[in-house]
Amino acid sequence: MKITLNEDVLVDNNTAAAYLREQFIESKTLVINVMSSPGAGKTTLLEQTIAKLSNDFRIGVIEGDLATEIDADRIRAAGAQAVQINTKGGCHLDARMVAKTIPDFDLSEIDILFIENVGNLVCPSGYDLGQQHKISVLSVPEGNDKIPKYPVMFRRTELVLLNKIDLLPYLNFNVEVAEEDLMGINPDSKLLKLSATTGEGMDEWFNWIKEAYGKL
């Protein structure tokens, strides 16, 4: 039996995403959707980003997790407004979830809004959240197989942050292979090497954010 789909199964999500995008454009808010597997270091990256850029930019964060407010509490302690979304088992955020948080923010008072998506290398990449930029975080301990095994994630992101490079001397990870794999999947993407823990390479990430904000 052949089933014909006459309507985009993501139509509701895409409608909400279009609404969000209009709101972000109107308020001149830079919105960055940050995706990765669990434990890649997204929250630590955002903590350090807030510490470095909060004197120049007003920053807000939407935190996506299955449960708890652990990461949102960390972001608040770092000095940024954070709103937690608990998906209660869902493997990704969608635009409708994000839209429900927007009344908690005064977008006219937010220059940069980070959306820390649920830790997962599959589902999050397929959902438009109204963001201007999708990036992914890959950590050295995850190994070299993640880019070729999860090509959709890396095909749909314009920037890959290779985190925890301070561990390179202790682990079997080949940076050149990661760069080759990424270019083979997404020649328009870019890989930045950094450590959110030690600060190595973070200036290039900060400069990327500033440049993205300047293009609004």
mmCIF file with all atom_site columns, C-alpha atoms in Angstrom:
data_model
loop_
_atom_site.group_PDB
_atom_site.id
_atom_site.type_symbol
_atom_site.label_atom_id
_atom_site.label_alt_id
_atom_site.label_comp_id
_atom_site.label_asym_id
_atom_site.label_entity_id
_atom_site.label_seq_id
_atom_site.pdbx_PDB_ins_code
_atom_site.Cartn_x
_atom_site.Cartn_y
_atom_site.Cartn_z
_atom_site.occupancy
_atom_site.B_iso_or_equiv
_atom_site.pdbx_formal_charge
_atom_site.auth_seq_id
_atom_site.auth_comp_id
_atom_site.auth_asym_id
_atom_site.auth_atom_id
_atom_site.pdbx_PDB_model_num
ATOM 1   C CA . MET A 1 1   ? 0.000  0.000  0.000  1.00 0.00 ? 1   MET A CA 1
ATOM 2   C CA . LYS A 1 2   ? 1.336  3.401  -0.997 1.00 0.00 ? 2   LYS A CA 1
ATOM 3   C CA . ILE A 1 3   ? 0.766  6.339  1.334  1.00 0.00 ? 3   ILE A CA 1
ATOM 4   C CA . THR A 1 4   ? 0.845  9.811  -0.189 1.00 0.00 ? 4   THR A CA 1
ATOM 5   C CA . LEU A 1 5   ? 1.615  12.760 2.065  1.00 0.00 ? 5   LEU A CA 1
ATOM 6   C CA . ASN A 1 6   ? 0.061  15.942 0.756  1.00 0.00 ? 6   ASN A CA 1
ATOM 7   C CA . GLU A 1 7   ? 1.153  18.144 3.636  1.00 0.00 ? 7   GLU A CA 1
ATOM 8   C CA . ASP A 1 8   ? 4.534  18.728 5.246  1.00 0.00 ? 8   ASP A CA 1
ATOM 9   C CA . VAL A 1 9   ? 4.547  16.775 8.512  1.00 0.00 ? 9   VAL A CA 1
ATOM 10  C CA . LEU A 1 10  ? 6.485  19.672 10.029 1.00 0.00 ? 10  LEU A CA 1
ATOM 11  C CA . VAL A 1 11  ? 4.017  22.329 8.898  1.00 0.00 ? 11  VAL A CA 1
ATOM 12  C CA . ASP A 1 12  ? 3.020  23.313 12.452 1.00 0.00 ? 12  ASP A CA 1
ATOM 13  C CA . ASN A 1 13  ? 6.637  23.544 13.517 1.00 0.00 ? 13  ASN A CA 1
ATOM 14  C CA . ASN A 1 14  ? 7.590  25.573 10.466 1.00 0.00 ? 14  ASN A CA 1
ATOM 15  C CA . THR A 1 15  ? 4.692  27.972 10.984 1.00 0.00 ? 15  THR A CA 1
ATOM 16  C CA . ALA A 1 16  ? 5.833  28.578 14.556 1.00 0.00 ? 16  ALA A CA 1
ATOM 17  C CA . ALA A 1 17  ? 9.429  28.950 13.380 1.00 0.00 ? 17  ALA A CA 1
ATOM 18  C CA . ALA A 1 18  ? 8.426  31.588 10.835 1.00 0.00 ? 18  ALA A CA 1
ATOM 19  C CA . TYR A 1 19  ? 6.609  33.495 13.579 1.00 0.00 ? 19  TYR A CA 1
ATOM 20  C CA . LEU A 1 20  ? 9.675  33.308 15.828 1.00 0.00 ? 20  LEU A CA 1
ATOM 21  C CA . ARG A 1 21  ? 11.975 34.439 13.036 1.00 0.00 ? 21  ARG A CA 1
ATOM 22  C CA . GLU A 1 22  ? 9.849  37.544 12.508 1.00 0.00 ? 22  GLU A CA 1
ATOM 23  C CA . GLN A 1 23  ? 10.050 38.323 16.226 1.00 0.00 ? 23  GLN A CA 1
ATOM 24  C CA . PHE A 1 24  ? 13.825 37.887 16.286 1.00 0.00 ? 24  PHE A CA 1
ATOM 25  C CA . ILE A 1 25  ? 14.333 40.032 13.202 1.00 0.00 ? 25  ILE A CA 1
ATOM 26  C CA . GLU A 1 26  ? 12.088 42.773 14.556 1.00 0.00 ? 26  GLU A CA 1
ATOM 27  C CA . SER A 1 27  ? 13.904 42.873 17.887 1.00 0.00 ? 27  SER A CA 1
ATOM 28  C CA . LYS A 1 28  ? 17.350 42.518 16.240 1.00 0.00 ? 28  LYS A CA 1
ATOM 29  C CA . THR A 1 29  ? 18.113 39.508 18.425 1.00 0.00 ? 29  THR A CA 1
ATOM 30  C CA . LEU A 1 30  ? 20.814 37.114 17.270 1.00 0.00 ? 30  LEU A CA 1
ATOM 31  C CA . VAL A 1 31  ? 19.574 33.558 17.863 1.00 0.00 ? 31  VAL A CA 1
ATOM 32  C CA . ILE A 1 32  ? 21.956 30.588 17.820 1.00 0.00 ? 32  ILE A CA 1
ATOM 33  C CA . ASN A 1 33  ? 20.716 27.005 18.063 1.00 0.00 ? 33  ASN A CA 1
ATOM 34  C CA . VAL A 1 34  ? 23.453 24.969 19.820 1.00 0.00 ? 34  VAL A CA 1
ATOM 35  C CA . MET A 1 35  ? 23.293 21.205 19.302 1.00 0.00 ? 35  MET A CA 1
ATOM 36  C CA . SER A 1 36  ? 25.453 18.264 20.349 1.00 0.00 ? 36  SER A CA 1
ATOM 37  C CA . SER A 1 37  ? 25.435 14.852 21.949 1.00 0.00 ? 37  SER A CA 1
ATOM 38  C CA . PRO A 1 38  ? 25.090 14.737 25.769 1.00 0.00 ? 38  PRO A CA 1
ATOM 39  C CA . GLY A 1 39  ? 28.262 15.736 27.591 1.00 0.00 ? 39  GLY A CA 1
ATOM 40  C CA . ALA A 1 40  ? 29.955 17.542 24.712 1.00 0.00 ? 40  ALA A CA 1
ATOM 41  C CA . GLY A 1 41  ? 30.227 20.684 26.831 1.00 0.00 ? 41  GLY A CA 1
ATOM 42  C CA . LYS A 1 42  ? 27.467 22.990 25.585 1.00 0.00 ? 42  LYS A CA 1
ATOM 43  C CA . THR A 1 43  ? 26.645 24.417 28.997 1.00 0.00 ? 43  THR A CA 1
ATOM 44  C CA . THR A 1 44  ? 30.278 25.009 29.941 1.00 0.00 ? 44  THR A CA 1
ATOM 45  C CA . LEU A 1 45  ? 30.776 26.698 26.578 1.00 0.00 ? 45  LEU A CA 1
ATOM 46  C CA . LEU A 1 46  ? 27.827 29.000 27.248 1.00 0.00 ? 46  LEU A CA 1
ATOM 47  C CA . GLU A 1 47  ? 28.998 29.773 30.788 1.00 0.00 ? 47  GLU A CA 1
ATOM 48  C CA . GLN A 1 48  ? 32.352 30.936 29.465 1.00 0.00 ? 48  GLN A CA 1
ATOM 49  C CA . THR A 1 49  ? 30.715 32.823 26.601 1.00 0.00 ? 49  THR A CA 1
ATOM 50  C CA . ILE A 1 50  ? 28.462 34.700 29.016 1.00 0.00 ? 50  ILE A CA 1
ATOM 51  C CA . ALA A 1 51  ? 31.447 35.550 31.231 1.00 0.00 ? 51  ALA A CA 1
ATOM 52  C CA . LYS A 1 52  ? 33.365 36.965 28.268 1.00 0.00 ? 52  LYS A CA 1
ATOM 53  C CA . LEU A 1 53  ? 30.623 38.766 26.350 1.00 0.00 ? 53  LEU A CA 1
ATOM 54  C CA . SER A 1 54  ? 28.132 39.925 28.980 1.00 0.00 ? 54  SER A CA 1
ATOM 55  C CA . ASN A 1 55  ? 29.735 43.357 29.233 1.00 0.00 ? 55  ASN A CA 1
ATOM 56  C CA . ASP A 1 56  ? 29.081 43.934 25.529 1.00 0.00 ? 56  ASP A CA 1
ATOM 57  C CA . PHE A 1 57  ? 25.876 41.979 24.915 1.00 0.00 ? 57  PHE A CA 1
ATOM 58  C CA . ARG A 1 58  ? 22.661 41.236 26.779 1.00 0.00 ? 58  ARG A CA 1
ATOM 59  C CA . ILE A 1 59  ? 22.410 37.459 26.695 1.00 0.00 ? 59  ILE A CA 1
ATOM 60  C CA . GLY A 1 60  ? 19.523 35.058 27.232 1.00 0.00 ? 60  GLY A CA 1
ATOM 61  C CA . VAL A 1 61  ? 19.473 31.271 27.088 1.00 0.00 ? 61  VAL A CA 1
ATOM 62  C CA . ILE A 1 62  ? 16.735 28.717 26.471 1.00 0.00 ? 62  ILE A CA 1
ATOM 63  C CA . GLU A 1 63  ? 17.736 25.392 28.005 1.00 0.00 ? 63  GLU A CA 1
ATOM 64  C CA . GLY A 1 64  ? 16.374 22.136 26.587 1.00 0.00 ? 64  GLY A CA 1
ATOM 65  C CA . ASP A 1 65  ? 16.562 18.940 28.658 1.00 0.00 ? 65  ASP A CA 1
ATOM 66  C CA . LEU A 1 66  ? 14.447 15.914 29.340 1.00 0.00 ? 66  LEU A CA 1
ATOM 67  C CA . ALA A 1 67  ? 14.226 16.838 33.032 1.00 0.00 ? 67  ALA A CA 1
ATOM 68  C CA . THR A 1 68  ? 15.609 19.118 35.810 1.00 0.00 ? 68  THR A CA 1
ATOM 69  C CA . GLU A 1 69  ? 16.796 22.731 35.771 1.00 0.00 ? 69  GLU A CA 1
ATOM 70  C CA . ILE A 1 70  ? 20.431 21.878 36.440 1.00 0.00 ? 70  ILE A CA 1
ATOM 71  C CA . ASP A 1 71  ? 21.803 23.554 33.315 1.00 0.00 ? 71  ASP A CA 1
ATOM 72  C CA . ALA A 1 72  ? 19.462 26.543 33.562 1.00 0.00 ? 72  ALA A CA 1
ATOM 73  C CA . ASP A 1 73  ? 20.649 27.104 37.127 1.00 0.00 ? 73  ASP A CA 1
ATOM 74  C CA . ARG A 1 74  ? 24.247 27.069 35.916 1.00 0.00 ? 74  ARG A CA 1
ATOM 75  C CA . ILE A 1 75  ? 23.439 29.672 33.263 1.00 0.00 ? 75  ILE A CA 1
ATOM 76  C CA . ARG A 1 76  ? 21.671 31.896 35.808 1.00 0.00 ? 76  ARG A CA 1
ATOM 77  C CA . ALA A 1 77  ? 24.666 31.626 38.117 1.00 0.00 ? 77  ALA A CA 1
ATOM 78  C CA . ALA A 1 78  ? 26.844 32.750 35.208 1.00 0.00 ? 78  ALA A CA 1
ATOM 79  C CA . GLY A 1 79  ? 24.769 35.928 34.975 1.00 0.00 ? 79  GLY A CA 1
ATOM 80  C CA . ALA A 1 80  ? 22.330 35.414 32.101 1.00 0.00 ? 80  ALA A CA 1
ATOM 81  C CA . GLN A 1 81  ? 18.574 35.021 32.014 1.00 0.00 ? 81  GLN A CA 1
ATOM 82  C CA . ALA A 1 82  ? 17.632 31.394 31.399 1.00 0.00 ? 82  ALA A CA 1
ATOM 83  C CA . VAL A 1 83  ? 14.332 29.642 30.754 1.00 0.00 ? 83  VAL A CA 1
ATOM 84  C CA . GLN A 1 84  ? 14.165 25.871 31.069 1.00 0.00 ? 84  GLN A CA 1
ATOM 85  C CA . ILE A 1 85  ? 12.184 23.610 28.732 1.00 0.00 ? 85  ILE A CA 1
ATOM 86  C CA . ASN A 1 86  ? 11.739 20.038 29.956 1.00 0.00 ? 86  ASN A CA 1
ATOM 87  C CA . THR A 1 87  ? 10.650 17.786 27.113 1.00 0.00 ? 87  THR A CA 1
ATOM 88  C CA . LYS A 1 88  ? 9.718  14.894 29.453 1.00 0.00 ? 88  LYS A CA 1
ATOM 89  C CA . GLY A 1 89  ? 11.300 12.331 27.172 1.00 0.00 ? 89  GLY A CA 1
ATOM 90  C CA . GLY A 1 90  ? 11.319 14.211 23.861 1.00 0.00 ? 90  GLY A CA 1
ATOM 91  C CA . CYS A 1 91  ? 14.669 14.067 22.074 1.00 0.00 ? 91  CYS A CA 1
ATOM 92  C CA . HIS A 1 92  ? 14.632 17.635 20.706 1.00 0.00 ? 92  HIS A CA 1
ATOM 93  C CA . LEU A 1 93  ? 13.118 21.083 21.006 1.00 0.00 ? 93  LEU A CA 1
ATOM 94  C CA . ASP A 1 94  ? 10.581 22.282 18.473 1.00 0.00 ? 94  ASP A CA 1
ATOM 95  C CA . ALA A 1 95  ? 9.509  25.787 17.515 1.00 0.00 ? 95  ALA A CA 1
ATOM 96  C CA . ARG A 1 96  ? 6.240  25.589 19.438 1.00 0.00 ? 96  ARG A CA 1
ATOM 97  C CA . MET A 1 97  ? 8.127  24.835 22.652 1.00 0.00 ? 97  MET A CA 1
ATOM 98  C CA . VAL A 1 98  ? 10.448 27.771 22.023 1.00 0.00 ? 98  VAL A CA 1
ATOM 99  C CA . ALA A 1 99  ? 7.521  30.082 21.211 1.00 0.00 ? 99  ALA A CA 1
ATOM 100 C CA . LYS A 1 100 ? 5.989  29.373 24.618 1.00 0.00 ? 100 LYS A CA 1
ATOM 101 C CA . THR A 1 101 ? 9.138  30.706 26.333 1.00 0.00 ? 101 THR A CA 1
ATOM 102 C CA . ILE A 1 102 ? 9.337  33.989 24.437 1.00 0.00 ? 102 ILE A CA 1
ATOM 103 C CA . PRO A 1 103 ? 6.894  35.865 26.739 1.00 0.00 ? 103 PRO A CA 1
ATOM 104 C CA . ASP A 1 104 ? 9.413  35.185 29.538 1.00 0.00 ? 104 ASP A CA 1
ATOM 105 C CA . PHE A 1 105 ? 11.959 37.308 27.677 1.00 0.00 ? 105 PHE A CA 1
ATOM 106 C CA . ASP A 1 106 ? 11.828 40.954 26.704 1.00 0.00 ? 106 ASP A CA 1
ATOM 107 C CA . LEU A 1 107 ? 13.433 40.530 23.305 1.00 0.00 ? 107 LEU A CA 1
ATOM 108 C CA . SER A 1 108 ? 14.074 44.249 23.084 1.00 0.00 ? 108 SER A CA 1
ATOM 109 C CA . GLU A 1 109 ? 16.441 43.695 26.023 1.00 0.00 ? 109 GLU A CA 1
ATOM 110 C CA . ILE A 1 110 ? 18.160 40.596 24.571 1.00 0.00 ? 110 ILE A CA 1
ATOM 111 C CA . ASP A 1 111 ? 20.969 40.995 22.037 1.00 0.00 ? 111 ASP A CA 1
ATOM 112 C CA . ILE A 1 112 ? 21.911 37.321 21.796 1.00 0.00 ? 112 ILE A CA 1
ATOM 113 C CA . LEU A 1 113 ? 19.663 34.357 22.544 1.00 0.00 ? 113 LEU A CA 1
ATOM 114 C CA . PHE A 1 114 ? 21.265 30.932 22.707 1.00 0.00 ? 114 PHE A CA 1
ATOM 115 C CA . ILE A 1 115 ? 19.046 27.864 22.431 1.00 0.00 ? 115 ILE A CA 1
ATOM 116 C CA . GLU A 1 116 ? 20.814 24.919 24.049 1.00 0.00 ? 116 GLU A CA 1
ATOM 117 C CA . ASN A 1 117 ? 19.052 21.998 22.462 1.00 0.00 ? 117 ASN A CA 1
ATOM 118 C CA . VAL A 1 118 ? 18.513 18.563 23.982 1.00 0.00 ? 118 VAL A CA 1
ATOM 119 C CA . GLY A 1 119 ? 21.666 16.446 23.820 1.00 0.00 ? 119 GLY A CA 1
ATOM 120 C CA . ASN A 1 120 ? 21.175 14.316 20.713 1.00 0.00 ? 120 ASN A CA 1
ATOM 121 C CA . LEU A 1 121 ? 22.929 14.036 17.342 1.00 0.00 ? 121 LEU A CA 1
ATOM 122 C CA . VAL A 1 122 ? 19.833 12.939 15.415 1.00 0.00 ? 122 VAL A CA 1
ATOM 123 C CA . CYS A 1 123 ? 16.508 14.675 16.088 1.00 0.00 ? 123 CYS A CA 1
ATOM 124 C CA . PRO A 1 124 ? 17.413 18.333 16.816 1.00 0.00 ? 124 PRO A CA 1
ATOM 125 C CA . SER A 1 125 ? 18.907 19.010 13.394 1.00 0.00 ? 125 SER A CA 1
ATOM 126 C CA . GLY A 1 126 ? 15.580 18.491 11.630 1.00 0.00 ? 126 GLY A CA 1
ATOM 127 C CA . TYR A 1 127 ? 13.637 21.199 13.465 1.00 0.00 ? 127 TYR A CA 1
ATOM 128 C CA . ASP A 1 128 ? 13.720 24.868 12.557 1.00 0.00 ? 128 ASP A CA 1
ATOM 129 C CA . LEU A 1 129 ? 13.498 26.989 15.728 1.00 0.00 ? 129 LEU A CA 1
ATOM 130 C CA . GLY A 1 130 ? 13.474 30.336 13.966 1.00 0.00 ? 130 GLY A CA 1
ATOM 131 C CA . GLN A 1 131 ? 17.189 30.775 14.620 1.00 0.00 ? 131 GLN A CA 1
ATOM 132 C CA . GLN A 1 132 ? 19.592 32.573 12.312 1.00 0.00 ? 132 GLN A CA 1
ATOM 133 C CA . HIS A 1 133 ? 22.363 30.058 12.944 1.00 0.00 ? 133 HIS A CA 1
ATOM 134 C CA . LYS A 1 134 ? 22.658 26.354 13.731 1.00 0.00 ? 134 LYS A CA 1
ATOM 135 C CA . ILE A 1 135 ? 25.926 25.150 15.222 1.00 0.00 ? 135 ILE A CA 1
ATOM 136 C CA . SER A 1 136 ? 27.057 21.853 16.675 1.00 0.00 ? 136 SER A CA 1
ATOM 137 C CA . VAL A 1 137 ? 29.533 21.014 19.403 1.00 0.00 ? 137 VAL A CA 1
ATOM 138 C CA . LEU A 1 138 ? 31.686 17.909 19.020 1.00 0.00 ? 138 LEU A CA 1
ATOM 139 C CA . SER A 1 139 ? 34.013 16.883 21.836 1.00 0.00 ? 139 SER A CA 1
ATOM 140 C CA . VAL A 1 140 ? 37.310 15.065 21.509 1.00 0.00 ? 140 VAL A CA 1
ATOM 141 C CA . PRO A 1 141 ? 36.308 12.153 23.827 1.00 0.00 ? 141 PRO A CA 1
ATOM 142 C CA . GLU A 1 142 ? 33.457 11.250 21.455 1.00 0.00 ? 142 GLU A CA 1
ATOM 143 C CA . GLY A 1 143 ? 35.923 9.996  18.864 1.00 0.00 ? 143 GLY A CA 1
ATOM 144 C CA . ASN A 1 144 ? 36.302 10.433 15.131 1.00 0.00 ? 144 ASN A CA 1
ATOM 145 C CA . ASP A 1 145 ? 33.264 8.403  14.127 1.00 0.00 ? 145 ASP A CA 1
ATOM 146 C CA . LYS A 1 146 ? 30.557 10.934 14.990 1.00 0.00 ? 146 LYS A CA 1
ATOM 147 C CA . ILE A 1 147 ? 30.725 13.104 11.864 1.00 0.00 ? 147 ILE A CA 1
ATOM 148 C CA . PRO A 1 148 ? 30.446 10.225 9.369  1.00 0.00 ? 148 PRO A CA 1
ATOM 149 C CA . LYS A 1 149 ? 27.893 8.345  11.509 1.00 0.00 ? 149 LYS A CA 1
ATOM 150 C CA . TYR A 1 150 ? 25.581 11.362 11.932 1.00 0.00 ? 150 TYR A CA 1
ATOM 151 C CA . PRO A 1 151 ? 25.921 13.189 8.600  1.00 0.00 ? 151 PRO A CA 1
ATOM 152 C CA . VAL A 1 152 ? 22.534 14.931 8.745  1.00 0.00 ? 152 VAL A CA 1
ATOM 153 C CA . MET A 1 153 ? 23.508 16.858 11.875 1.00 0.00 ? 153 MET A CA 1
ATOM 154 C CA . PHE A 1 154 ? 26.752 18.105 10.387 1.00 0.00 ? 154 PHE A CA 1
ATOM 155 C CA . ARG A 1 155 ? 25.232 18.753 6.961  1.00 0.00 ? 155 ARG A CA 1
ATOM 156 C CA . ARG A 1 156 ? 22.730 21.141 8.525  1.00 0.00 ? 156 ARG A CA 1
ATOM 157 C CA . THR A 1 157 ? 25.120 23.141 10.713 1.00 0.00 ? 157 THR A CA 1
ATOM 158 C CA . GLU A 1 158 ? 27.335 25.930 9.500  1.00 0.00 ? 158 GLU A CA 1
ATOM 159 C CA . LEU A 1 159 ? 29.854 25.741 12.336 1.00 0.00 ? 159 LEU A CA 1
ATOM 160 C CA . VAL A 1 160 ? 31.307 22.877 14.347 1.00 0.00 ? 160 VAL A CA 1
ATOM 161 C CA . LEU A 1 161 ? 33.042 23.623 17.625 1.00 0.00 ? 161 LEU A CA 1
ATOM 162 C CA . LEU A 1 162 ? 35.552 20.884 18.444 1.00 0.00 ? 162 LEU A CA 1
ATOM 163 C CA . ASN A 1 163 ? 35.584 21.117 22.225 1.00 0.00 ? 163 ASN A CA 1
ATOM 164 C CA . LYS A 1 164 ? 37.920 19.673 24.881 1.00 0.00 ? 164 LYS A CA 1
ATOM 165 C CA . ILE A 1 165 ? 41.036 19.936 22.748 1.00 0.00 ? 165 ILE A CA 1
ATOM 166 C CA . ASP A 1 166 ? 43.014 20.032 25.992 1.00 0.00 ? 166 ASP A CA 1
ATOM 167 C CA . LEU A 1 167 ? 42.437 16.259 26.053 1.00 0.00 ? 167 LEU A CA 1
ATOM 168 C CA . LEU A 1 168 ? 44.010 15.630 22.628 1.00 0.00 ? 168 LEU A CA 1
ATOM 169 C CA . PRO A 1 169 ? 47.343 14.427 24.093 1.00 0.00 ? 169 PRO A CA 1
ATOM 170 C CA . TYR A 1 170 ? 45.518 11.717 26.030 1.00 0.00 ? 170 TYR A CA 1
ATOM 171 C CA . LEU A 1 171 ? 42.989 10.429 23.519 1.00 0.00 ? 171 LEU A CA 1
ATOM 172 C CA . ASN A 1 172 ? 43.033 8.856  20.079 1.00 0.00 ? 172 ASN A CA 1
ATOM 173 C CA . PHE A 1 173 ? 41.394 11.678 18.127 1.00 0.00 ? 173 PHE A CA 1
ATOM 174 C CA . ASN A 1 174 ? 42.639 12.948 14.780 1.00 0.00 ? 174 ASN A CA 1
ATOM 175 C CA . VAL A 1 175 ? 41.721 16.584 14.095 1.00 0.00 ? 175 VAL A CA 1
ATOM 176 C CA . GLU A 1 176 ? 42.726 16.401 10.428 1.00 0.00 ? 176 GLU A CA 1
ATOM 177 C CA . VAL A 1 177 ? 40.424 13.430 9.860  1.00 0.00 ? 177 VAL A CA 1
ATOM 178 C CA . ALA A 1 178 ? 37.554 15.332 11.532 1.00 0.00 ? 178 ALA A CA 1
ATOM 179 C CA . GLU A 1 179 ? 38.148 18.314 9.245  1.00 0.00 ? 179 GLU A CA 1
ATOM 180 C CA . GLU A 1 180 ? 38.256 16.079 6.163  1.00 0.00 ? 180 GLU A CA 1
ATOM 181 C CA . ASP A 1 181 ? 35.065 14.273 7.199  1.00 0.00 ? 181 ASP A CA 1
ATOM 182 C CA . LEU A 1 182 ? 33.273 17.591 7.769  1.00 0.00 ? 182 LEU A CA 1
ATOM 183 C CA . MET A 1 183 ? 34.386 19.023 4.424  1.00 0.00 ? 183 MET A CA 1
ATOM 184 C CA . GLY A 1 184 ? 33.238 15.837 2.697  1.00 0.00 ? 184 GLY A CA 1
ATOM 185 C CA . ILE A 1 185 ? 29.755 16.228 4.166  1.00 0.00 ? 185 ILE A CA 1
ATOM 186 C CA . ASN A 1 186 ? 29.426 20.002 4.286  1.00 0.00 ? 186 ASN A CA 1
ATOM 187 C CA . PRO A 1 187 ? 32.067 22.024 2.398  1.00 0.00 ? 187 PRO A CA 1
ATOM 188 C CA . ASP A 1 188 ? 30.436 25.275 3.551  1.00 0.00 ? 188 ASP A CA 1
ATOM 189 C CA . SER A 1 189 ? 30.885 24.463 7.229  1.00 0.00 ? 189 SER A CA 1
ATOM 190 C CA . LYS A 1 190 ? 33.810 25.437 9.420  1.00 0.00 ? 190 LYS A CA 1
ATOM 191 C CA . LEU A 1 191 ? 35.513 23.686 12.335 1.00 0.00 ? 191 LEU A CA 1
ATOM 192 C CA . LEU A 1 192 ? 36.847 25.719 15.256 1.00 0.00 ? 192 LEU A CA 1
ATOM 193 C CA . LYS A 1 193 ? 39.121 23.995 17.767 1.00 0.00 ? 193 LYS A CA 1
ATOM 194 C CA . LEU A 1 194 ? 38.739 25.095 21.384 1.00 0.00 ? 194 LEU A CA 1
ATOM 195 C CA . SER A 1 195 ? 38.542 24.153 25.032 1.00 0.00 ? 195 SER A CA 1
ATOM 196 C CA . ALA A 1 196 ? 35.764 25.755 27.053 1.00 0.00 ? 196 ALA A CA 1
ATOM 197 C CA . THR A 1 197 ? 37.576 24.583 30.200 1.00 0.00 ? 197 THR A CA 1
ATOM 198 C CA . THR A 1 198 ? 41.026 26.074 29.575 1.00 0.00 ? 198 THR A CA 1
ATOM 199 C CA . GLY A 1 199 ? 39.957 28.908 27.243 1.00 0.00 ? 199 GLY A CA 1
ATOM 200 C CA . GLU A 1 200 ? 42.205 27.794 24.399 1.00 0.00 ? 200 GLU A CA 1
ATOM 201 C CA . GLY A 1 201 ? 40.730 28.804 21.039 1.00 0.00 ? 201 GLY A CA 1
ATOM 202 C CA . MET A 1 202 ? 37.720 30.539 22.587 1.00 0.00 ? 202 MET A CA 1
ATOM 203 C CA . ASP A 1 203 ? 38.588 33.949 21.145 1.00 0.00 ? 203 ASP A CA 1
ATOM 204 C CA . GLU A 1 204 ? 37.862 32.679 17.638 1.00 0.00 ? 204 GLU A CA 1
ATOM 205 C CA . TRP A 1 205 ? 34.408 31.564 18.829 1.00 0.00 ? 205 TRP A CA 1
ATOM 206 C CA . PHE A 1 206 ? 33.784 34.947 20.455 1.00 0.00 ? 206 PHE A CA 1
ATOM 207 C CA . ASN A 1 207 ? 34.822 36.709 17.249 1.00 0.00 ? 207 ASN A CA 1
ATOM 208 C CA . TRP A 1 208 ? 32.445 34.504 15.224 1.00 0.00 ? 208 TRP A CA 1
ATOM 209 C CA . ILE A 1 209 ? 29.557 35.585 17.495 1.00 0.00 ? 209 ILE A CA 1
ATOM 210 C CA . LYS A 1 210 ? 30.486 39.256 17.193 1.00 0.00 ? 210 LYS A CA 1
ATOM 211 C CA . GLU A 1 211 ? 30.670 38.991 13.419 1.00 0.00 ? 211 GLU A CA 1
ATOM 212 C CA . ALA A 1 212 ? 27.300 37.212 13.275 1.00 0.00 ? 212 ALA A CA 1
ATOM 213 C CA . TYR A 1 213 ? 25.741 39.913 15.454 1.00 0.00 ? 213 TYR A CA 1
ATOM 214 C CA . GLY A 1 214 ? 27.231 42.624 13.258 1.00 0.00 ? 214 GLY A CA 1
ATOM 215 C CA . LYS A 1 215 ? 25.444 41.154 10.222 1.00 0.00 ? 215 LYS A CA 1
ATOM 216 C CA . LEU A 1 216 ? 21.956 41.459 11.756 1.00 0.00 ? 216 LEU A CA 1
#
